CSV table of C-alpha atoms in Angstrom, one decimal:
chain,number,residue,atom,x,y,z
A,1,UNK,CA,0.0,0.0,0.0
A,2,UNK,CA,1.3,3.4,-0.9
A,3,UNK,CA,1.8,5.7,2.1
A,4,UNK,CA,0.3,9.1,1.1
A,5,UNK,CA,0.8,10.6,4.6
A,6,UNK,CA,2.8,13.8,4.5
A,7,UNK,CA,5.9,13.4,6.6
A,8,UNK,CA,8.5,16.0,7.7
A,9,UNK,CA,12.0,14.9,6.8
A,10,UNK,CA,14.5,14.2,9.6
A,11,UNK,CA,16.4,17.4,8.8
A,12,UNK,CA,18.2,20.0,10.8
A,13,UNK,CA,15.1,22.2,10.8
A,14,UNK,CA,12.9,19.3,12.0
A,15,UNK,CA,15.3,18.5,14.9
A,16,UNK,CA,16.0,22.1,15.9
A,17,UNK,CA,12.4,23.5,15.7
A,18,UNK,CA,10.5,20.2,16.5
A,19,UNK,CA,8.2,20.7,13.5
A,20,UNK,CA,6.4,17.4,13.5
A,21,UNK,CA,6.0,17.6,17.3
A,22,UNK,CA,4.0,20.8,16.8
A,23,UNK,CA,2.2,19.4,13.8
A,24,UNK,CA,3.7,21.8,11.2
A,25,UNK,CA,6.1,21.8,8.3
A,26,UNK,CA,8.6,24.1,6.6
A,27,UNK,CA,6.2,25.4,4.0
A,28,UNK,CA,3.6,26.3,6.6
A,29,UNK,CA,6.2,28.0,8.8
A,30,UNK,CA,7.4,30.0,5.8
A,31,UNK,CA,4.0,31.2,4.8
A,32,UNK,CA,3.3,32.1,8.5
A,33,UNK,CA,6.5,34.0,8.9
A,34,UNK,CA,6.0,36.0,5.7
A,35,UNK,CA,2.4,36.8,6.7
A,36,UNK,CA,3.5,38.1,10.1
A,37,UNK,CA,6.1,40.2,8.4
A,38,UNK,CA,3.7,41.8,6.0
A,39,UNK,CA,1.1,42.6,8.7
A,40,UNK,CA,3.7,44.4,10.8
A,41,UNK,CA,5.9,45.9,8.0
A,42,UNK,CA,4.1,49.2,8.5
A,43,UNK,CA,6.4,49.8,11.5
A,44,UNK,CA,9.3,50.3,9.0
A,45,UNK,CA,7.7,53.5,7.8
A,46,UNK,CA,5.7,54.6,10.9
A,47,UNK,CA,8.3,54.3,13.6
A,48,UNK,CA,10.8,56.7,12.0
A,49,UNK,CA,8.0,59.2,11.4
A,50,UNK,CA,7.0,59.2,15.1
A,51,UNK,CA,10.5,59.2,16.6
A,52,UNK,CA,11.9,61.7,14.2
A,53,UNK,CA,9.6,64.3,15.7
A,54,UNK,CA,12.0,64.3,18.7
A,55,UNK,CA,14.9,65.5,16.5
A,56,UNK,CA,16.3,62.1,15.7
A,57,UNK,CA,17.3,61.6,12.1
A,58,UNK,CA,14.7,59.7,10.1
A,59,UNK,CA,17.2,57.9,7.9
A,60,UNK,CA,19.1,56.4,10.8
A,61,UNK,CA,15.8,55.5,12.5
A,62,UNK,CA,14.7,53.5,9.4
A,63,UNK,CA,17.7,51.3,9.6
A,64,UNK,CA,17.6,50.9,13.4
A,65,UNK,CA,13.9,50.0,13.4
A,66,UNK,CA,14.6,47.2,11.0
A,67,UNK,CA,17.7,45.9,12.7
A,68,UNK,CA,16.0,45.9,16.1
A,69,UNK,CA,13.0,44.0,14.7
A,70,UNK,CA,15.1,41.6,12.7
A,71,UNK,CA,17.7,40.7,15.3
A,72,UNK,CA,15.1,40.2,18.2
A,73,UNK,CA,12.7,38.2,16.0
A,74,UNK,CA,15.5,36.0,14.9
A,75,UNK,CA,16.5,35.5,18.6
A,76,UNK,CA,12.9,34.7,19.5
A,77,UNK,CA,12.9,32.0,16.8
A,78,UNK,CA,16.3,30.4,17.4
A,79,UNK,CA,16.5,30.7,21.2
A,80,UNK,CA,12.8,30.5,22.4
A,81,UNK,CA,11.4,28.5,19.4
A,82,UNK,CA,8.2,30.6,19.5
A,83,UNK,CA,6.2,32.0,16.6
A,84,UNK,CA,6.3,35.5,18.0
A,85,UNK,CA,7.7,38.6,16.2
A,86,UNK,CA,9.1,41.8,17.8
A,87,UNK,CA,9.6,45.4,16.8
A,88,UNK,CA,9.3,48.9,18.3
A,89,UNK,CA,5.9,49.0,20.0
A,90,UNK,CA,3.2,51.3,18.7
A,91,UNK,CA,2.0,53.4,21.6
A,92,UNK,CA,5.3,53.0,23.4
A,93,UNK,CA,7.0,55.0,20.6
A,94,UNK,CA,4.3,57.7,20.9
A,95,UNK,CA,5.0,57.8,24.6
A,96,UNK,CA,8.7,58.2,23.9
A,97,UNK,CA,8.0,61.1,21.5
A,98,UNK,CA,5.5,62.7,24.0
A,99,UNK,CA,8.1,62.7,26.8
A,100,UNK,CA,10.6,64.5,24.5
A,101,UNK,CA,8.1,66.9,22.8
A,102,UNK,CA,5.6,67.7,25.5
A,103,UNK,CA,6.8,66.1,28.7
A,104,UNK,CA,9.7,66.3,31.1
A,105,UNK,CA,12.3,66.6,28.3
A,106,UNK,CA,10.4,69.4,26.3
A,107,UNK,CA,13.0,72.0,25.3
A,108,UNK,CA,15.9,69.9,26.5
A,109,UNK,CA,18.6,69.8,23.7
A,110,UNK,CA,18.8,66.2,22.4
A,111,UNK,CA,16.4,65.1,25.0
A,112,UNK,CA,15.9,61.9,23.1
A,113,UNK,CA,19.3,60.8,24.3
A,114,UNK,CA,18.0,60.9,27.9
A,115,UNK,CA,14.7,59.1,26.9
A,116,UNK,CA,16.8,56.3,25.4
A,117,UNK,CA,18.4,55.9,28.8
A,118,UNK,CA,14.9,55.3,30.2
A,119,UNK,CA,14.3,52.6,27.6
A,120,UNK,CA,17.7,51.1,28.4
A,121,UNK,CA,16.9,50.9,32.1
A,122,UNK,CA,13.5,49.5,31.3
A,123,UNK,CA,15.2,46.7,29.3
A,124,UNK,CA,17.8,46.0,32.0
A,125,UNK,CA,15.1,45.7,34.7
A,126,UNK,CA,13.1,43.4,32.4
A,127,UNK,CA,16.1,41.2,32.0
A,128,UNK,CA,16.5,41.0,35.8
A,129,UNK,CA,12.8,40.2,36.3
A,130,UNK,CA,12.9,37.6,33.5
A,131,UNK,CA,16.0,35.8,34.9
A,132,UNK,CA,14.4,35.8,38.4
A,133,UNK,CA,11.2,34.3,36.9
A,134,UNK,CA,9.1,37.1,38.4
A,135,UNK,CA,7.5,37.7,35.0
A,136,UNK,CA,6.8,34.0,34.6
A,137,UNK,CA,5.2,34.0,38.1
A,138,UNK,CA,2.8,36.7,37.0
A,139,UNK,CA,1.8,34.8,33.8
A,140,UNK,CA,1.1,31.6,35.8
A,141,UNK,CA,-0.8,33.5,38.5
A,142,UNK,CA,-3.5,34.7,36.1
A,143,UNK,CA,-6.6,32.4,36.3
A,144,UNK,CA,-7.4,30.4,33.2
A,145,UNK,CA,-10.7,32.3,32.6
A,146,UNK,CA,-8.8,35.6,32.5
A,147,UNK,CA,-6.2,34.1,30.2
A,148,UNK,CA,-8.9,33.1,27.8
A,149,UNK,CA,-10.5,36.6,28.2
A,150,UNK,CA,-7.1,38.1,27.3
A,151,UNK,CA,-7.1,36.2,24.0
A,152,UNK,CA,-10.6,37.3,23.2
A,153,UNK,CA,-9.8,40.9,24.2
A,154,UNK,CA,-6.7,40.9,22.0
A,155,UNK,CA,-8.9,39.6,19.1
A,156,UNK,CA,-11.2,42.6,19.4
A,157,UNK,CA,-8.1,44.9,19.8
A,158,UNK,CA,-6.6,43.5,16.6
A,159,UNK,CA,-9.9,43.9,14.8
A,160,UNK,CA,-10.0,47.6,16.0
A,161,UNK,CA,-6.5,48.2,14.6
A,162,UNK,CA,-7.5,46.6,11.3
A,163,UNK,CA,-10.7,48.7,11.0
A,164,UNK,CA,-8.7,51.8,11.8
A,165,UNK,CA,-5.9,51.0,9.3
A,166,UNK,CA,-8.6,50.4,6.6
A,167,UNK,CA,-10.3,53.7,7.3
A,168,UNK,CA,-13.6,51.9,8.0
A,169,UNK,CA,-13.4,53.2,11.5
A,170,UNK,CA,-12.0,56.6,12.4
A,171,UNK,CA,-10.7,57.5,15.9
A,172,UNK,CA,-10.7,61.3,16.4
A,173,UNK,CA,-10.7,63.2,19.7
A,174,UNK,CA,-10.7,59.9,21.5
A,175,UNK,CA,-14.0,59.0,19.9
A,176,UNK,CA,-14.6,56.1,17.5
A,177,UNK,CA,-16.9,56.6,14.5
A,178,UNK,CA,-17.7,55.1,11.1
A,179,UNK,CA,-15.3,56.2,8.3
A,180,UNK,CA,-16.4,57.3,4.8
A,181,UNK,CA,-16.8,54.8,2.0
A,182,UNK,CA,-15.7,57.5,-0.3
A,183,UNK,CA,-12.2,56.9,1.0
A,184,UNK,CA,-10.5,54.6,-1.6
A,185,UNK,CA,-8.5,52.9,1.2
A,186,UNK,CA,-11.7,51.8,2.9
A,187,UNK,CA,-13.0,50.4,-0.4
A,188,UNK,CA,-9.7,48.5,-1.0
A,189,UNK,CA,-10.0,47.1,2.5
A,190,UNK,CA,-13.5,45.8,1.8
A,191,UNK,CA,-12.3,44.3,-1.4
A,192,UNK,CA,-9.4,42.7,0.4
A,193,UNK,CA,-11.7,41.4,3.1
A,194,UNK,CA,-14.0,39.7,0.5
A,195,UNK,CA,-11.0,38.2,-1.3
A,196,UNK,CA,-9.5,36.8,1.9
A,197,UNK,CA,-12.8,35.5,3.1
A,198,UNK,CA,-13.4,33.6,-0.2
A,199,UNK,CA,-9.9,32.2,0.0
A,200,UNK,CA,-10.4,31.0,3.5
A,201,UNK,CA,-13.8,29.5,2.6
A,202,UNK,CA,-12.1,27.6,-0.2
A,203,UNK,CA,-9.4,26.5,2.4
A,204,UNK,CA,-6.6,27.9,0.2
A,205,UNK,CA,-3.3,27.5,2.0
A,206,UNK,CA,-1.9,30.9,2.9
A,207,UNK,CA,-5.2,32.7,2.5
A,208,UNK,CA,-4.2,35.7,4.7
A,209,UNK,CA,-0.9,36.1,2.8
A,210,UNK,CA,-2.5,35.9,-0.6
A,211,UNK,CA,-5.2,38.4,0.5
A,212,UNK,CA,-2.5,40.9,1.5
A,213,UNK,CA,-0.5,40.4,-1.8
A,214,UNK,CA,-3.6,40.6,-4.1
A,215,UNK,CA,-4.9,43.7,-2.3
A,216,UNK,CA,-1.5,45.3,-2.5
A,217,UNK,CA,-1.3,44.8,-6.3
A,218,UNK,CA,-4.8,46.2,-6.7
A,219,UNK,CA,-3.8,49.2,-4.7
A,220,UNK,CA,-0.7,49.8,-6.9
A,221,UNK,CA,-2.8,49.5,-10.0
A,222,UNK,CA,-5.2,52.0,-8.6
A,223,UNK,CA,-2.3,54.4,-7.7
A,224,UNK,CA,-1.0,54.0,-11.3
A,225,UNK,CA,-4.4,55.0,-12.7
A,226,UNK,CA,-5.1,58.1,-10.5
A,227,UNK,CA,-1.4,59.1,-10.1
A,228,UNK,CA,1.0,58.4,-7.2
A,229,UNK,CA,0.5,61.9,-5.7
A,230,UNK,CA,-3.3,61.6,-5.5
A,231,UNK,CA,-3.1,58.0,-4.2
A,232,UNK,CA,-0.7,59.1,-1.5
A,233,UNK,CA,-3.4,61.4,0.0
A,234,UNK,CA,-5.3,58.2,0.8
A,235,UNK,CA,-2.3,56.3,2.3
A,236,UNK,CA,-1.8,54.3,-1.0
A,237,UNK,CA,1.8,54.4,-2.2
A,238,UNK,CA,3.3,53.3,-5.5
A,239,UNK,CA,6.7,51.5,-5.1
A,240,UNK,CA,9.6,53.3,-6.7
A,241,UNK,CA,10.3,50.6,-9.3
A,242,UNK,CA,13.3,52.5,-10.7
A,243,UNK,CA,15.2,52.1,-7.4
A,244,UNK,CA,14.1,48.8,-6.0
A,245,UNK,CA,17.5,48.1,-4.3
A,246,UNK,CA,19.3,50.6,-2.1
A,247,UNK,CA,21.8,50.5,0.7
A,248,UNK,CA,20.5,51.3,4.2
A,249,UNK,CA,21.5,54.6,5.9
A,250,UNK,CA,24.0,54.5,8.8
A,251,UNK,CA,22.8,54.2,12.4
A,252,UNK,CA,25.8,56.1,13.8
A,253,UNK,CA,23.9,59.3,14.6
A,254,UNK,CA,21.6,57.5,17.1
A,255,UNK,CA,23.2,54.2,18.1
A,256,UNK,CA,24.5,54.2,21.7
A,257,UNK,CA,23.8,57.9,22.1
A,258,UNK,CA,23.0,57.8,25.8
A,259,UNK,CA,22.9,60.9,28.0
A,260,UNK,CA,22.8,59.7,31.6
A,261,UNK,CA,23.1,63.2,33.1
A,262,UNK,CA,19.4,63.9,33.1
A,263,UNK,CA,18.0,60.4,34.0
A,264,UNK,CA,18.6,60.3,37.7
A,265,UNK,CA,15.6,62.3,39.0
A,266,UNK,CA,12.2,61.4,40.3
A,267,UNK,CA,10.4,62.5,37.2
A,268,UNK,CA,12.5,60.4,34.8
A,269,UNK,CA,12.2,57.4,37.1
A,270,UNK,CA,8.4,57.8,36.7
A,271,UNK,CA,9.0,57.7,32.9
A,272,UNK,CA,11.0,54.5,33.3
A,273,UNK,CA,8.1,52.9,35.4
A,274,UNK,CA,5.7,54.0,32.6
A,275,UNK,CA,7.7,52.2,30.0
A,276,UNK,CA,8.1,49.2,32.3
A,277,UNK,CA,4.5,48.8,33.2
A,278,UNK,CA,3.0,49.1,29.8
A,279,UNK,CA,5.6,47.0,28.1
A,280,UNK,CA,5.4,44.2,30.8
A,281,UNK,CA,1.7,43.7,30.7
A,282,UNK,CA,1.3,44.3,26.9
A,283,UNK,CA,3.9,41.6,26.4
A,284,UNK,CA,2.3,39.2,28.9
A,285,UNK,CA,-1.1,39.7,27.3
A,286,UNK,CA,0.3,39.1,23.8
A,287,UNK,CA,2.1,36.0,25.0
A,288,UNK,CA,-1.1,34.6,26.6
A,289,UNK,CA,-3.3,35.4,23.6
A,290,UNK,CA,-0.9,34.2,20.9
A,291,UNK,CA,0.1,31.1,22.7
A,292,UNK,CA,-3.5,30.0,23.2
A,293,UNK,CA,-4.2,30.5,19.5
A,294,UNK,CA,-1.0,28.6,18.6
A,295,UNK,CA,-2.1,25.7,20.9
A,296,UNK,CA,1.1,26.0,22.9
A,297,UNK,CA,-0.7,25.9,26.3
A,298,UNK,CA,-1.9,23.3,28.7
A,299,UNK,CA,-5.4,23.0,30.2
A,300,UNK,CA,-4.7,25.9,32.6
A,301,UNK,CA,-3.7,28.2,29.7
A,302,UNK,CA,0.0,28.1,30.5
A,303,UNK,CA,3.0,27.6,28.2
A,304,UNK,CA,5.8,25.4,29.5
A,305,UNK,CA,8.1,27.1,32.0
A,306,UNK,CA,11.0,26.9,29.4
A,307,UNK,CA,8.9,28.5,26.6
A,308,UNK,CA,7.7,31.3,29.0
A,309,UNK,CA,11.1,32.0,30.5
A,310,UNK,CA,12.9,32.1,27.2
A,311,UNK,CA,10.3,34.1,25.4
A,312,UNK,CA,10.0,36.8,28.1
A,313,UNK,CA,13.9,37.0,28.3
A,314,UNK,CA,14.1,37.6,24.5
A,315,UNK,CA,11.5,40.3,24.8
A,316,UNK,CA,13.6,42.0,27.6
A,317,UNK,CA,16.8,41.6,25.5
A,318,UNK,CA,14.9,43.2,22.6
A,319,UNK,CA,14.1,46.3,24.6
A,320,UNK,CA,17.7,46.7,25.7
A,321,UNK,CA,19.1,46.1,22.2
A,322,UNK,CA,16.6,48.5,20.8
A,323,UNK,CA,17.8,51.3,23.1
A,324,UNK,CA,21.4,50.6,22.1
A,325,UNK,CA,20.4,50.9,18.4
A,326,UNK,CA,18.5,54.1,19.1
A,327,UNK,CA,14.8,53.2,19.0
A,328,UNK,CA,12.0,53.1,21.5
A,329,UNK,CA,10.9,50.0,23.4
A,330,UNK,CA,10.9,46.8,21.4
A,331,UNK,CA,8.1,44.4,22.3
A,332,UNK,CA,6.3,41.3,21.1
A,333,UNK,CA,3.7,42.1,18.4
A,334,UNK,CA,0.1,41.0,18.5
A,335,UNK,CA,0.3,40.9,14.7
A,336,UNK,CA,2.2,37.6,15.3
A,337,UNK,CA,-1.3,36.2,15.5
A,338,UNK,CA,-1.7,36.6,11.8
A,339,UNK,CA,1.2,34.1,11.2
A,340,UNK,CA,-0.2,31.8,13.8
A,341,UNK,CA,-3.6,31.9,12.0
A,342,UNK,CA,-1.7,30.6,9.0
A,343,UNK,CA,-0.4,27.7,10.9
A,344,UNK,CA,2.8,29.1,12.5
A,345,UNK,CA,3.7,27.0,15.6
A,346,UNK,CA,7.5,27.2,16.0
A,347,UNK,CA,10.4,29.6,16.0
A,348,UNK,CA,11.0,28.8,12.3
A,349,UNK,CA,8.2,31.2,11.4
A,350,UNK,CA,9.9,33.9,13.5
A,351,UNK,CA,13.2,33.2,11.8
A,352,UNK,CA,11.5,33.8,8.4
A,353,UNK,CA,9.9,37.0,9.7
A,354,UNK,CA,13.3,38.2,11.0
A,355,UNK,CA,15.0,37.4,7.7
A,356,UNK,CA,12.4,39.3,5.8
A,357,UNK,CA,13.1,42.3,8.0
A,358,UNK,CA,16.8,42.0,7.1
A,359,UNK,CA,15.9,41.8,3.4
A,360,UNK,CA,13.7,44.9,3.8
A,361,UNK,CA,16.9,46.9,4.6
A,362,UNK,CA,17.7,46.7,0.8
A,363,UNK,CA,14.1,46.6,-0.6
A,364,UNK,CA,12.4,49.2,1.5
A,365,UNK,CA,10.5,50.8,-1.4
A,366,UNK,CA,8.4,47.7,-1.9
A,367,UNK,CA,7.7,46.8,1.7
A,368,UNK,CA,6.9,50.4,2.8
A,369,UNK,CA,4.4,50.6,-0.1
A,370,UNK,CA,2.2,47.8,1.2
A,371,UNK,CA,-0.8,49.9,2.3
A,372,UNK,CA,-2.6,49.5,5.6
A,373,UNK,CA,-5.8,48.8,3.6
A,374,UNK,CA,-4.0,45.6,2.3
A,375,UNK,CA,-3.0,44.3,5.8
A,376,UNK,CA,-6.3,45.4,7.5
A,377,UNK,CA,-8.4,42.5,6.2
A,378,UNK,CA,-5.9,40.0,7.7
A,379,UNK,CA,-6.0,41.7,11.1
A,380,UNK,CA,-9.8,41.8,11.1
A,381,UNK,CA,-10.0,38.0,10.3
A,382,UNK,CA,-7.3,37.2,12.8
A,383,UNK,CA,-9.3,39.1,15.4
A,384,UNK,CA,-12.3,36.9,14.6
A,385,UNK,CA,-10.1,33.7,15.0
A,386,UNK,CA,-8.9,34.9,18.4
A,387,UNK,CA,-12.4,35.9,19.4
A,388,UNK,CA,-13.5,32.3,18.9
A,389,UNK,CA,-11.8,31.4,22.3
A,390,UNK,CA,-14.8,33.1,23.9
A,391,UNK,CA,-16.7,29.8,23.8
A,392,UNK,CA,-14.2,28.3,26.2
A,393,UNK,CA,-14.7,31.0,28.9
A,394,UNK,CA,-16.8,29.4,31.7
A,395,UNK,CA,-19.2,32.1,32.9
A,396,UNK,CA,-22.0,29.7,33.9
A,397,UNK,CA,-23.6,31.4,37.0
A,398,UNK,CA,-20.4,32.4,38.7
A,399,UNK,CA,-20.4,36.2,38.4
A,400,UNK,CA,-17.0,36.4,40.1
A,401,UNK,CA,-15.6,34.7,37.0
A,402,UNK,CA,-17.9,36.3,34.4
A,403,UNK,CA,-17.5,40.0,35.2
A,404,UNK,CA,-13.7,40.1,35.4
A,405,UNK,CA,-13.5,38.2,32.1
A,406,UNK,CA,-15.9,40.6,30.4
A,407,UNK,CA,-14.1,43.6,31.7
A,408,UNK,CA,-10.8,42.2,30.4
A,409,UNK,CA,-12.3,41.7,27.0
A,410,UNK,CA,-14.1,45.0,26.6
A,411,UNK,CA,-11.5,47.4,28.1
A,412,UNK,CA,-8.8,46.3,25.7
A,413,UNK,CA,-10.3,47.7,22.5
A,414,UNK,CA,-12.1,50.6,24.1
A,415,UNK,CA,-9.1,51.8,26.1
A,416,UNK,CA,-6.8,50.8,23.1
A,417,UNK,CA,-4.6,49.1,25.6
A,418,UNK,CA,-3.8,45.4,26.3
A,419,UNK,CA,-2.3,46.3,29.7
A,420,UNK,CA,-5.4,48.3,30.8
A,421,UNK,CA,-7.6,45.3,30.0
A,422,UNK,CA,-5.4,43.1,32.2
A,423,UNK,CA,-5.4,45.7,35.0
A,424,UNK,CA,-9.2,45.8,35.1
A,425,UNK,CA,-9.6,42.1,34.9
A,426,UNK,CA,-7.2,41.2,37.7
A,427,UNK,CA,-8.4,44.0,40.1
A,428,UNK,CA,-12.1,43.1,39.6
A,429,UNK,CA,-11.3,39.4,39.9
A,430,UNK,CA,-9.5,39.8,43.2
A,431,UNK,CA,-12.2,42.2,44.7
A,432,UNK,CA,-15.2,40.1,43.7
A,433,UNK,CA,-13.6,36.8,44.9
A,434,UNK,CA,-12.7,38.5,48.2
A,435,UNK,CA,-16.2,39.9,48.7
A,436,UNK,CA,-17.8,36.6,47.8
A,437,UNK,CA,-15.7,34.7,50.3
A,438,UNK,CA,-13.8,32.7,47.6
A,439,UNK,CA,-10.4,33.5,48.9
A,440,UNK,CA,-9.0,30.1,47.9
A,441,UNK,CA,-9.3,31.2,44.2
A,442,UNK,CA,-6.9,34.1,44.8
A,443,UNK,CA,-3.2,33.5,44.8
A,444,UNK,CA,-0.7,35.7,46.7
A,445,UNK,CA,0.6,37.0,43.4
A,446,UNK,CA,-2.9,38.2,42.5
A,447,UNK,CA,-3.2,40.1,45.8
A,448,UNK,CA,0.1,41.9,45.1
A,449,UNK,CA,-0.8,42.7,41.5
A,450,UNK,CA,-4.1,44.1,42.5
A,451,UNK,CA,-2.6,46.5,45.1
A,452,UNK,CA,-0.1,47.6,42.5
A,453,UNK,CA,-2.8,48.0,39.8
A,454,UNK,CA,-5.1,50.0,42.1
A,455,UNK,CA,-2.2,52.4,42.9
A,456,UNK,CA,-1.5,52.6,39.1
A,457,UNK,CA,-5.1,53.5,38.4
A,458,UNK,CA,-5.2,56.2,41.1
A,459,UNK,CA,-2.0,57.9,40.2
A,460,UNK,CA,-1.6,57.4,36.5
């Protein structure tokens, strides 16, 4: 009898990444890694724009952004063997710019050099916390229902990001409203969503990736018809085909440019804590959500101690490396869920993502021309896939479980923050369990976290 079962060859990749053990193969990991890269490639263009407002040279930021993302994602793949990608965090880069432009460092010459010290200290503290397993303790202390709620909340958060990227939803003055369908980007996103949905219905391998690529090509054709200048007004850019390959600018103007003279004061220590808090719990939330979708957790929603410790350590090293290269806090990206949705289960997909970042150093004109409208459909669908975990949340008639889970889910997209969702979930869980007399359900770590979070909410 002919054996038609598809087997992974006993190769270096199989032995190193345990492909068959995690029920995947090289092709699947490649598609997953490329998909993750495309969904987060926007950071290559966006991060330099945000950070250059502080006076940092945009050209050097372009190179440093890619190097920080590429090196740390490769490390996540080779060392932690997890399908998670990293880059300078959105939100954290805006916080960095705000500290320099409107906060404590406003008017300070080259204040960004002091802000980089804050990011460096943030990373060093993270490394210490990771090596001491304190971050792992926090992950394990979160109850299983809240872990599942984190995954669902991240799903809604990713969907919100996708809708905003597409222009279908507009956030202005902290209010969310429906965008205009007269916006070509919104129309492109709808077309991309329909294409991707059909591909997924047909069970086409790499549906999300094909959806991004097809929508990108449509957007470039549209830009060619109406003119590159007009298309740029809608966030649709035409690649510069006449200069596809270029050497990356030097990072010398920003790499290792630390100014420690202004960091040792109470105000800047508060800035360090701000970076530390948001990065820590954003990362924990991302780890929990993505690991559940990748089926890398046990019945309690926990990854193995080795996976957790190594993954969190890489994240901490990424922040430290990013500061040395001259960029804001590097963190694990929720867009990793797009690759996971394509079947990514091992660090090989992260290695592929990291390699594509390195390639982007020389082909920036192509990758920075992939519009948000092309990646938005993938994020929306990934949000749906992560939301599906909601069926596993046990709400039954125990309101001490249901209410914290619901608050975790709903606060993330509405507050536009993973960490705030975790804060509300943990505090409400502890208070409700305490008042209901169910103290056995509360671990000592949850008590400590709740006290810290209440203080954070009162004095933020």
